JSON list of C-alpha atoms in Angstrom, two decimals:
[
{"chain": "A", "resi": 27, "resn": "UNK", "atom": "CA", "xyz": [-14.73, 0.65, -0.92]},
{"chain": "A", "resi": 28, "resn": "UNK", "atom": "CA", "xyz": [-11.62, -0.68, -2.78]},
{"chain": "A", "resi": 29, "resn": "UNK", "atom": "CA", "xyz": [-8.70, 1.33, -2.05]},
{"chain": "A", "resi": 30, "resn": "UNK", "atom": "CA", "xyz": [-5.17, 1.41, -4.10]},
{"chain": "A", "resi": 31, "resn": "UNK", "atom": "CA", "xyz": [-2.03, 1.76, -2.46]},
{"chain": "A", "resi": 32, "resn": "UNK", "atom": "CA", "xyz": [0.82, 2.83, -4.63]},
{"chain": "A", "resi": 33, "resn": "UNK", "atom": "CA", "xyz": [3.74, 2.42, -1.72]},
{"chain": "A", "resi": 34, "resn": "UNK", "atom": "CA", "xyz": [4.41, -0.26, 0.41]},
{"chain": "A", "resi": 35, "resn": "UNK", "atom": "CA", "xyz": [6.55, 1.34, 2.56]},
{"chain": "A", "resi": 36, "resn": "UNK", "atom": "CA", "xyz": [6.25, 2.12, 5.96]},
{"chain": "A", "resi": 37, "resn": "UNK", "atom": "CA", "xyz": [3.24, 5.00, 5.01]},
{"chain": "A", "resi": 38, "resn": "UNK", "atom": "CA", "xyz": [1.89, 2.76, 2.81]},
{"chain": "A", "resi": 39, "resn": "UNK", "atom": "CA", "xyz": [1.29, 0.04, 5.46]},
{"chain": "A", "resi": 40, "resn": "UNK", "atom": "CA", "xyz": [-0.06, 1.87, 7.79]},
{"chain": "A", "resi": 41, "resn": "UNK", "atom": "CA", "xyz": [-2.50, 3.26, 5.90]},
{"chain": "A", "resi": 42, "resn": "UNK", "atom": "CA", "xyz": [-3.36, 0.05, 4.32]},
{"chain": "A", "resi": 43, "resn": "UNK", "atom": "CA", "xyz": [-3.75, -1.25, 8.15]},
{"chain": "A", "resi": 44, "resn": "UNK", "atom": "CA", "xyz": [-5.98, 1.60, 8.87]},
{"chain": "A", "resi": 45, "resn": "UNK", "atom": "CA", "xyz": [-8.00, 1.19, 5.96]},
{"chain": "A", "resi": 46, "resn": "UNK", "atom": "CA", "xyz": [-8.70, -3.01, 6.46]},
{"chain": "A", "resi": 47, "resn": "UNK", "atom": "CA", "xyz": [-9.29, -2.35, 10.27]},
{"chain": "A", "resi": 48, "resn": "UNK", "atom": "CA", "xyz": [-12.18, 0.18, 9.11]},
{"chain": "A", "resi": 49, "resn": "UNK", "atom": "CA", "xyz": [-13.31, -2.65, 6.71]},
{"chain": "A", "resi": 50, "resn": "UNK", "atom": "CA", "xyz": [-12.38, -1.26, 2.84]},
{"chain": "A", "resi": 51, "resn": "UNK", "atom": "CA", "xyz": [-10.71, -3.86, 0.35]},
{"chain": "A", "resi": 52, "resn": "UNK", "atom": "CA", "xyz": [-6.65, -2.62, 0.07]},
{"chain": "A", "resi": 53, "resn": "UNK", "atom": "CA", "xyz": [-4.19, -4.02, -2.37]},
{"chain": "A", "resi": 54, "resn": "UNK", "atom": "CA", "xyz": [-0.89, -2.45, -2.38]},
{"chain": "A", "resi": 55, "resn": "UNK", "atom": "CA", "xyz": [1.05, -2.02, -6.05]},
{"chain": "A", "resi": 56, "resn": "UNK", "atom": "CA", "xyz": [4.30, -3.45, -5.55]},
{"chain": "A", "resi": 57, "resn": "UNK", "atom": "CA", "xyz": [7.32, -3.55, -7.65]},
{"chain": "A", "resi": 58, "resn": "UNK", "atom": "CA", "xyz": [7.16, -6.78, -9.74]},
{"chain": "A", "resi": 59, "resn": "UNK", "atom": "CA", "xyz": [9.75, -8.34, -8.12]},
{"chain": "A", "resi": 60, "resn": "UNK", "atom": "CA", "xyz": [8.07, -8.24, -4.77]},
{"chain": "A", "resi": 61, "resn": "UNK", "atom": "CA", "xyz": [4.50, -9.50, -6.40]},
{"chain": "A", "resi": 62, "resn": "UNK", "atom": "CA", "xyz": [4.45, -12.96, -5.37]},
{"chain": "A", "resi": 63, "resn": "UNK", "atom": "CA", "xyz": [6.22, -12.50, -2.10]},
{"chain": "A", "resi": 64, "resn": "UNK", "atom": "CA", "xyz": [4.04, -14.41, 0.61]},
{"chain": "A", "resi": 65, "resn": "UNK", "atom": "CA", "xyz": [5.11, -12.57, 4.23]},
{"chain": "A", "resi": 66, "resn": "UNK", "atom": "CA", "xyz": [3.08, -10.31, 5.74]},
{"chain": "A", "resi": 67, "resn": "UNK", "atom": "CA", "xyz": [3.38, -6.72, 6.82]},
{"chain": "A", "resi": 68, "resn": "UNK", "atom": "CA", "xyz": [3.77, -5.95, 10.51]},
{"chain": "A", "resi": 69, "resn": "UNK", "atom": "CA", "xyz": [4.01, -2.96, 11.71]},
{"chain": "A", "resi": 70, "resn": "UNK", "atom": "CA", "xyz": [5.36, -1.84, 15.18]},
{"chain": "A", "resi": 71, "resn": "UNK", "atom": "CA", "xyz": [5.17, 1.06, 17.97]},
{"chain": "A", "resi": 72, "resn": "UNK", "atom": "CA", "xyz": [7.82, 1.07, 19.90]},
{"chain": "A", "resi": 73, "resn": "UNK", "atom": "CA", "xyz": [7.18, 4.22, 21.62]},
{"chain": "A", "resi": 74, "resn": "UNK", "atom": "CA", "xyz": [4.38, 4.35, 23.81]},
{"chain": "A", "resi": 75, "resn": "UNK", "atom": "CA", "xyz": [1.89, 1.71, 23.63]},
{"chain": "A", "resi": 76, "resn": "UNK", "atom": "CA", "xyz": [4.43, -0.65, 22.14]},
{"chain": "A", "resi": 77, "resn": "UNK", "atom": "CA", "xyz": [1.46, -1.69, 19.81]},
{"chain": "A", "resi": 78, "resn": "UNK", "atom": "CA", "xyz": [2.46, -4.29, 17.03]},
{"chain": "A", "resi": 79, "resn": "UNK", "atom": "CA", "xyz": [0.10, -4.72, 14.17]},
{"chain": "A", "resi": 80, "resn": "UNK", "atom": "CA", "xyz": [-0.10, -7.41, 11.79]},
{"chain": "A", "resi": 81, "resn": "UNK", "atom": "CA", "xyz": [-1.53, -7.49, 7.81]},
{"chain": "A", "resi": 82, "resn": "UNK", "atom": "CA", "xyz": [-1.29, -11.32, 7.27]},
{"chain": "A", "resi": 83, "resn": "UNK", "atom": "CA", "xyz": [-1.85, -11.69, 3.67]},
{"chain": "A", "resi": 84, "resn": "UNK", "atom": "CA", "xyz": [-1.39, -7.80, 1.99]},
{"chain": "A", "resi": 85, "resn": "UNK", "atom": "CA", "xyz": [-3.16, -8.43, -1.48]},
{"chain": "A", "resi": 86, "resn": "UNK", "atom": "CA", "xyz": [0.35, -7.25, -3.55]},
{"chain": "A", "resi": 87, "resn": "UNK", "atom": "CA", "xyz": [-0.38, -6.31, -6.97]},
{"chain": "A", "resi": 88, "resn": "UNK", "atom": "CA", "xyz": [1.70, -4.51, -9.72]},
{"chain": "A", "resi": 89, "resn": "UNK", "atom": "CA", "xyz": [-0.99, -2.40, -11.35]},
{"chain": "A", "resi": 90, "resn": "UNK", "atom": "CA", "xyz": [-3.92, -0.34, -9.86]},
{"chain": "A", "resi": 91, "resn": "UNK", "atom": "CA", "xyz": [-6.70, -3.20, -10.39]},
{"chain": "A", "resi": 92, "resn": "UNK", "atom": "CA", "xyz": [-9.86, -1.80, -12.13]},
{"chain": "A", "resi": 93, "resn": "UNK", "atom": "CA", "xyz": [-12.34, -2.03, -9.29]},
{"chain": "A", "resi": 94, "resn": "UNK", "atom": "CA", "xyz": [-10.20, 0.55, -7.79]},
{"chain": "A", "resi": 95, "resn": "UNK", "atom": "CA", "xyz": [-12.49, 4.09, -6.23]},
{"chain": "A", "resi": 96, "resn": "UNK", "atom": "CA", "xyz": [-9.58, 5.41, -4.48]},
{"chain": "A", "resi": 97, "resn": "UNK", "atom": "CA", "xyz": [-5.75, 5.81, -5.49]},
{"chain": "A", "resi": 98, "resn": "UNK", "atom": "CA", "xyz": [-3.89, 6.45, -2.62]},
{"chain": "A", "resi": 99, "resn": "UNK", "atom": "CA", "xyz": [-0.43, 7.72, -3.49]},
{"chain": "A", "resi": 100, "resn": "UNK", "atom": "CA", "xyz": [2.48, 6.91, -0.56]},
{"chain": "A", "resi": 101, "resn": "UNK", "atom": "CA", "xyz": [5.86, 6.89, -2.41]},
{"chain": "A", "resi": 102, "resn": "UNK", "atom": "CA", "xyz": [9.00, 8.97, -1.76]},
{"chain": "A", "resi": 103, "resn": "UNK", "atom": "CA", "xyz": [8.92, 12.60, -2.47]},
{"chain": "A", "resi": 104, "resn": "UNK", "atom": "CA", "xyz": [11.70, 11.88, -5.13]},
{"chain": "A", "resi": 105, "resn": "UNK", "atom": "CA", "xyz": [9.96, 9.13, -6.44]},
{"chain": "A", "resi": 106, "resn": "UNK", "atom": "CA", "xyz": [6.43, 11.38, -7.22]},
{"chain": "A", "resi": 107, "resn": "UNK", "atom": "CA", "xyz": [7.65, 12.11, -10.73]},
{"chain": "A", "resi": 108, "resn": "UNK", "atom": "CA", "xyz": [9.41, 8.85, -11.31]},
{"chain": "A", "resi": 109, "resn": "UNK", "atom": "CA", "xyz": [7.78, 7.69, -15.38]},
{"chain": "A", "resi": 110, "resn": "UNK", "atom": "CA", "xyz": [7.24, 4.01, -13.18]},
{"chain": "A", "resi": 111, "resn": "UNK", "atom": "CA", "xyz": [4.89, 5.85, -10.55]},
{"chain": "A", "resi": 112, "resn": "UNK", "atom": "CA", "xyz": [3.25, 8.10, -13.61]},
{"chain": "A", "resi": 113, "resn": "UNK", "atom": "CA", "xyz": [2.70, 4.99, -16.02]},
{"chain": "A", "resi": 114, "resn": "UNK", "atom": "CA", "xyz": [0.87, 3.21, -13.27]},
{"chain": "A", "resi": 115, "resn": "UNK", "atom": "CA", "xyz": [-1.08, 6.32, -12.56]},
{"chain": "A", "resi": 116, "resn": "UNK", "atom": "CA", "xyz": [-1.96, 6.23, -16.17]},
{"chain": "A", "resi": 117, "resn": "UNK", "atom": "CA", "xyz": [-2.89, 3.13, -16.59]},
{"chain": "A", "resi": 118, "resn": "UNK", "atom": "CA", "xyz": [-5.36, 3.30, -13.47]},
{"chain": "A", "resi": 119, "resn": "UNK", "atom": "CA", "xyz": [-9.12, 3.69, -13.31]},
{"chain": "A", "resi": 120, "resn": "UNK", "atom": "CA", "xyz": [-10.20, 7.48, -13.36]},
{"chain": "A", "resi": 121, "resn": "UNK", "atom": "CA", "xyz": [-10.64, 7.59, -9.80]},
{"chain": "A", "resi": 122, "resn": "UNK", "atom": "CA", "xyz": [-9.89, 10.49, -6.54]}
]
């Protein structure tokens, strides 16, 4: 399944990290000025297991591509009715 994440944030990536480990296609809409940004996403525990997690290549995009099944929404609260998060949910496939 091909999965949209609109949110790179923290949320974001560990959803995203969740989602490749159980073997769907991610891509994670991204401001434009972060689109062509190379460095991967790591994400780390540092309670507990101390477990550090590592998304080498995140496919960044800046619009919800049209293979898309599944928008997954992982923004600020404040940012939920933002026109830049509504356009891009707009433009997207008709999709959960």
């Amino acid at each position: 399944m091909h999965v949209t994440i609109i949110g790179a944030g923290t949320l974001g990536r560990v959803y995203g990290l969740r989602l490749l480990a159980a073997g769907d296609e991610v891509a994670f809409v991204v401001r434009p000025a972060r689109a062509e940004e190379a460095s991967p996403f790591i994400l780390e525990q540092v309670n507990g297991q101390h477990r550090r997690d590592v998304i080498e290549q995140p496919r960044r995009v800046t619009a919800v591509p049209a293979a898309t099944r599944v928008v997954l929404l992982a923004v600020r609260f404040d940012q939920i009715a933002s026109e830049e998060v509504a356009s891009l949910l707009r433009a997207a496939p008709s999709v959960p």
